[in-house]
Structures are given as C-alpha cells and as structure tokens.
C-alpha cells in the first residue's frame, strides 16, 4: 500500500526482513506521525506474512511501543558498480543454504541489532531462493558477520549487515 508519506509491503514471508517493511517516505507531520502506528498495524494485520519492520530516515519520536517494535538501524544507499572489497584473509564467507547456517545468521542479526527476538522470527530457511540470499562470515569457525541480499525490480538490496561487537572494525561486514 502506498500513501503519500508511507509505503507498506508484505510478500508473505514469515520474517521481518525485507520485504515485510513499512518505509516512511518523508518527514511526517504531527497528524501523520500520530496515525502511523494504526495505519501500519492495520495493513499488516490484513496480510498473511510474518512480522514487519519500519524504516525511517527521520526520527519517529513519541510512537507507542505497541503495536510497533521499532529498530533504529541505518539506511544507506550507494550507486551500482565498482570493485568488490577484498575479504580479510581470516574471514571465510559461506552462503546460508541450510537451517543451521540460517540460524547462525538470524542469531547474529538479532544480537547485533539488539532486537531481543527469537531467531526463528528474524530469518527462516523457507525465505531463501534465487532472489533472497544470506551469507555468514566466520573466523576460526565462529560466525562473526552476516548479510542478506534481496533482488526486486532490477535492484539488489543489501540488508541485515551485522557483525558481532567484538569483530567490528575489521572490514568483515564490508566483505
């Protein structure tokens, strides 16, 4: 659903990662901010998909904690092209193709964003496919970073780039 100030999408995936996302499209007036929780909750209650998230480049102050669970995560956009970064030599990157690796990724996402969710509510194997892929980066066999890519409408969206606190600053997430 597309409003002037908000876009809600649900492709019926059982996780809150894209595309089950409501995106605030511009700075909200007080009236729009007041109606946001109800509009978003009503949209997602009418759809069979799983949990959802809200993205906003602008602060969403004063919203009640229920029914929304807001994650304050950065949104970044970059132009296509350029060379891929070289992975640090101690980092092994594997694609998540089984339940165990997906759970590693979901646990990293949950811990890194301090979401306090159940990993099975963050990411599940049934969302994987040609257009939705997830990777895990390991150092000495231990998962330290993850990312997810979702391809839609000719764009590749990179989501849930997450690195454990202890492993940050080593270019693992970038790789």
mmCIF file of C-alpha atoms in Angstrom:
data_model
loop_
_atom_site.group_PDB
_atom_site.id
_atom_site.type_symbol
_atom_site.label_atom_id
_atom_site.label_comp_id
_atom_site.label_asym_id
_atom_site.label_seq_id
_atom_site.Cartn_x
_atom_site.Cartn_y
_atom_site.Cartn_z
ATOM 1 C CA UNK A 1 0.000 0.000 0.000
ATOM 2 C CA UNK A 2 1.317 3.419 -0.882
ATOM 3 C CA UNK A 3 0.377 6.571 0.946
ATOM 4 C CA UNK A 4 1.919 9.987 0.330
ATOM 5 C CA UNK A 5 4.124 9.560 3.401
ATOM 6 C CA UNK A 6 4.381 5.783 3.868
ATOM 7 C CA UNK A 7 4.832 2.596 1.846
ATOM 8 C CA UNK A 8 3.927 -0.818 3.265
ATOM 9 C CA UNK A 9 4.926 -4.082 1.575
ATOM 10 C CA UNK A 10 4.356 -7.702 2.511
ATOM 11 C CA UNK A 11 5.323 -10.569 0.217
ATOM 12 C CA UNK A 12 4.047 -13.068 2.780
ATOM 13 C CA UNK A 13 7.471 -14.072 4.061
ATOM 14 C CA UNK A 14 7.497 -15.320 7.644
ATOM 15 C CA UNK A 15 10.259 -12.910 8.707
ATOM 16 C CA UNK A 16 10.551 -9.184 9.398
ATOM 17 C CA UNK A 17 13.412 -8.713 6.973
ATOM 18 C CA UNK A 18 12.623 -7.194 3.590
ATOM 19 C CA UNK A 19 10.165 -7.178 2.026
ATOM 20 C CA UNK A 20 7.903 -7.094 5.115
ATOM 21 C CA UNK A 21 8.774 -3.454 5.653
ATOM 22 C CA UNK A 22 6.944 -0.169 6.123
ATOM 23 C CA UNK A 23 9.062 2.715 4.814
ATOM 24 C CA UNK A 24 8.494 6.308 5.895
ATOM 25 C CA UNK A 25 8.889 8.313 2.682
ATOM 26 C CA UNK A 26 9.337 11.814 4.100
ATOM 27 C CA UNK A 27 9.352 13.746 7.350
ATOM 28 C CA UNK A 28 5.944 13.269 8.960
ATOM 29 C CA UNK A 29 3.590 15.967 10.201
ATOM 30 C CA UNK A 30 2.298 15.535 13.749
ATOM 31 C CA UNK A 31 -1.012 14.166 12.440
ATOM 32 C CA UNK A 32 0.747 11.676 10.138
ATOM 33 C CA UNK A 33 3.032 10.548 12.943
ATOM 34 C CA UNK A 34 0.022 10.078 15.213
ATOM 35 C CA UNK A 35 -1.739 7.885 12.633
ATOM 36 C CA UNK A 36 1.358 5.874 11.620
ATOM 37 C CA UNK A 37 1.049 3.071 14.211
ATOM 38 C CA UNK A 38 -2.589 2.420 13.359
ATOM 39 C CA UNK A 39 -2.083 2.519 9.571
ATOM 40 C CA UNK A 40 0.894 0.147 9.711
ATOM 41 C CA UNK A 41 -0.741 -2.240 12.182
ATOM 42 C CA UNK A 42 -3.948 -2.371 10.117
ATOM 43 C CA UNK A 43 -2.052 -3.067 6.888
ATOM 44 C CA UNK A 44 -0.046 -5.944 8.362
ATOM 45 C CA UNK A 45 -2.996 -7.427 10.274
ATOM 46 C CA UNK A 46 -4.785 -7.875 6.916
ATOM 47 C CA UNK A 47 -1.895 -9.833 5.331
ATOM 48 C CA UNK A 48 -0.678 -13.381 5.931
ATOM 49 C CA UNK A 49 3.050 -12.536 6.049
ATOM 50 C CA UNK A 50 5.154 -12.628 9.155
ATOM 51 C CA UNK A 51 6.445 -9.831 11.372
ATOM 52 C CA UNK A 52 7.332 -6.481 9.868
ATOM 53 C CA UNK A 53 9.756 -3.658 10.442
ATOM 54 C CA UNK A 54 9.633 0.099 9.936
ATOM 55 C CA UNK A 55 12.365 2.127 8.271
ATOM 56 C CA UNK A 56 12.630 5.862 8.587
ATOM 57 C CA UNK A 57 15.398 8.333 7.812
ATOM 58 C CA UNK A 58 13.661 10.701 10.248
ATOM 59 C CA UNK A 59 13.133 10.289 13.978
ATOM 60 C CA UNK A 60 9.838 8.697 14.940
ATOM 61 C CA UNK A 61 9.519 10.186 18.376
ATOM 62 C CA UNK A 62 6.552 9.676 20.610
ATOM 63 C CA UNK A 63 5.285 6.488 18.997
ATOM 64 C CA UNK A 64 3.935 3.931 21.433
ATOM 65 C CA UNK A 65 5.968 0.720 21.700
ATOM 66 C CA UNK A 66 2.912 -1.338 20.755
ATOM 67 C CA UNK A 67 1.922 -2.467 18.196
ATOM 68 C CA UNK A 68 5.248 -1.489 16.631
ATOM 69 C CA UNK A 69 8.682 -2.758 17.512
ATOM 70 C CA UNK A 70 10.934 -0.070 16.049
ATOM 71 C CA UNK A 71 14.541 -0.858 15.223
ATOM 72 C CA UNK A 72 16.753 2.165 14.846
ATOM 73 C CA UNK A 73 19.077 0.974 12.107
ATOM 74 C CA UNK A 74 20.965 2.975 9.498
ATOM 75 C CA UNK A 75 19.701 3.079 5.941
ATOM 76 C CA UNK A 76 22.360 3.535 3.291
ATOM 77 C CA UNK A 77 22.198 3.795 -0.494
ATOM 78 C CA UNK A 78 25.095 3.572 -2.928
ATOM 79 C CA UNK A 79 25.402 3.646 -6.677
ATOM 80 C CA UNK A 80 25.910 0.366 -8.515
ATOM 81 C CA UNK A 81 29.317 -0.623 -9.805
ATOM 82 C CA UNK A 82 32.847 -0.605 -8.536
ATOM 83 C CA UNK A 83 35.075 -3.397 -7.416
ATOM 84 C CA UNK A 84 34.057 -5.699 -4.617
ATOM 85 C CA UNK A 85 36.155 -5.317 -1.478
ATOM 86 C CA UNK A 86 38.769 -7.951 -0.805
ATOM 87 C CA UNK A 87 37.780 -10.099 2.165
ATOM 88 C CA UNK A 88 40.202 -10.163 5.081
ATOM 89 C CA UNK A 89 42.331 -13.309 4.889
ATOM 90 C CA UNK A 90 40.967 -14.718 8.173
ATOM 91 C CA UNK A 91 37.336 -14.445 7.050
ATOM 92 C CA UNK A 92 35.550 -17.413 5.452
ATOM 93 C CA UNK A 93 32.267 -16.441 3.756
ATOM 94 C CA UNK A 94 29.630 -19.138 3.179
ATOM 95 C CA UNK A 95 26.144 -18.904 1.724
ATOM 96 C CA UNK A 96 23.346 -19.933 4.064
ATOM 97 C CA UNK A 97 21.644 -22.876 2.394
ATOM 98 C CA UNK A 98 20.578 -24.944 5.412
ATOM 99 C CA UNK A 99 18.722 -24.404 8.668
ATOM 100 C CA UNK A 100 21.874 -24.357 10.796
ATOM 101 C CA UNK A 101 23.578 -21.586 8.825
ATOM 102 C CA UNK A 102 20.342 -19.589 8.584
ATOM 103 C CA UNK A 103 20.030 -19.811 12.379
ATOM 104 C CA UNK A 104 23.624 -18.540 12.723
ATOM 105 C CA UNK A 105 22.712 -15.560 10.531
ATOM 106 C CA UNK A 106 19.470 -14.896 12.412
ATOM 107 C CA UNK A 107 21.254 -15.038 15.760
ATOM 108 C CA UNK A 108 23.902 -12.579 14.539
ATOM 109 C CA UNK A 109 21.235 -10.194 13.241
ATOM 110 C CA UNK A 110 19.300 -10.367 16.491
ATOM 111 C CA UNK A 111 22.386 -9.845 18.663
ATOM 112 C CA UNK A 112 23.937 -7.118 16.513
ATOM 113 C CA UNK A 113 20.763 -5.040 16.358
ATOM 114 C CA UNK A 114 19.877 -5.863 19.980
ATOM 115 C CA UNK A 115 16.412 -6.855 18.808
ATOM 116 C CA UNK A 116 15.777 -9.413 21.565
ATOM 117 C CA UNK A 117 13.776 -11.563 19.167
ATOM 118 C CA UNK A 118 13.610 -15.263 18.641
ATOM 119 C CA UNK A 119 15.989 -16.145 15.762
ATOM 120 C CA UNK A 120 13.175 -18.032 14.011
ATOM 121 C CA UNK A 121 11.223 -14.765 13.881
ATOM 122 C CA UNK A 122 14.171 -12.957 12.273
ATOM 123 C CA UNK A 123 15.066 -15.306 9.415
ATOM 124 C CA UNK A 124 13.987 -18.788 8.353
ATOM 125 C CA UNK A 125 15.229 -21.173 5.625
ATOM 126 C CA UNK A 126 11.958 -21.054 3.691
ATOM 127 C CA UNK A 127 12.649 -17.478 2.524
ATOM 128 C CA UNK A 128 15.855 -18.473 0.716
ATOM 129 C CA UNK A 129 15.803 -18.619 -3.065
ATOM 130 C CA UNK A 130 17.302 -17.065 -6.168
ATOM 131 C CA UNK A 131 16.025 -13.621 -5.170
ATOM 132 C CA UNK A 132 16.643 -13.838 -1.383
ATOM 133 C CA UNK A 133 20.078 -14.983 -0.242
ATOM 134 C CA UNK A 134 22.018 -14.828 3.004
ATOM 135 C CA UNK A 135 25.718 -15.234 3.837
ATOM 136 C CA UNK A 136 27.631 -15.835 7.043
ATOM 137 C CA UNK A 137 31.241 -14.850 7.635
ATOM 138 C CA UNK A 138 33.275 -16.974 10.024
ATOM 139 C CA UNK A 139 36.639 -16.521 11.699
ATOM 140 C CA UNK A 140 38.206 -19.671 13.122
ATOM 141 C CA UNK A 141 34.885 -21.452 12.563
ATOM 142 C CA UNK A 142 32.886 -18.921 14.605
ATOM 143 C CA UNK A 143 30.152 -16.819 12.935
ATOM 144 C CA UNK A 144 31.053 -13.129 13.253
ATOM 145 C CA UNK A 145 29.196 -11.375 10.421
ATOM 146 C CA UNK A 146 26.235 -11.813 8.092
ATOM 147 C CA UNK A 147 24.329 -10.072 5.327
ATOM 148 C CA UNK A 148 21.270 -10.665 3.196
ATOM 149 C CA UNK A 149 20.521 -9.679 -0.402
ATOM 150 C CA UNK A 150 17.067 -9.351 -1.877
ATOM 151 C CA UNK A 151 16.618 -8.816 -5.631
ATOM 152 C CA UNK A 152 13.491 -6.977 -6.758
ATOM 153 C CA UNK A 153 12.545 -4.772 -9.690
ATOM 154 C CA UNK A 154 16.076 -4.721 -11.066
ATOM 155 C CA UNK A 155 17.696 -3.683 -7.792
ATOM 156 C CA UNK A 156 19.736 -5.613 -5.275
ATOM 157 C CA UNK A 157 19.005 -4.571 -1.718
ATOM 158 C CA UNK A 158 21.569 -5.477 0.922
ATOM 159 C CA UNK A 159 20.062 -5.934 4.335
ATOM 160 C CA UNK A 160 20.883 -7.062 7.826
ATOM 161 C CA UNK A 161 24.613 -6.440 7.504
ATOM 162 C CA UNK A 162 25.512 -7.375 11.046
ATOM 163 C CA UNK A 163 28.799 -8.004 12.818
ATOM 164 C CA UNK A 164 29.350 -9.037 16.412
ATOM 165 C CA UNK A 165 30.587 -6.241 18.648
ATOM 166 C CA UNK A 166 33.933 -7.964 19.225
ATOM 167 C CA UNK A 167 34.576 -8.363 15.468
ATOM 168 C CA UNK A 168 33.640 -4.852 14.340
ATOM 169 C CA UNK A 169 36.168 -2.562 12.677
ATOM 170 C CA UNK A 170 37.889 -5.350 10.744
ATOM 171 C CA UNK A 171 36.007 -4.901 7.419
ATOM 172 C CA UNK A 172 34.119 -8.179 7.855
ATOM 173 C CA UNK A 173 30.713 -6.607 7.220
ATOM 174 C CA UNK A 174 32.008 -4.779 4.155
ATOM 175 C CA UNK A 175 33.355 -8.036 2.709
#
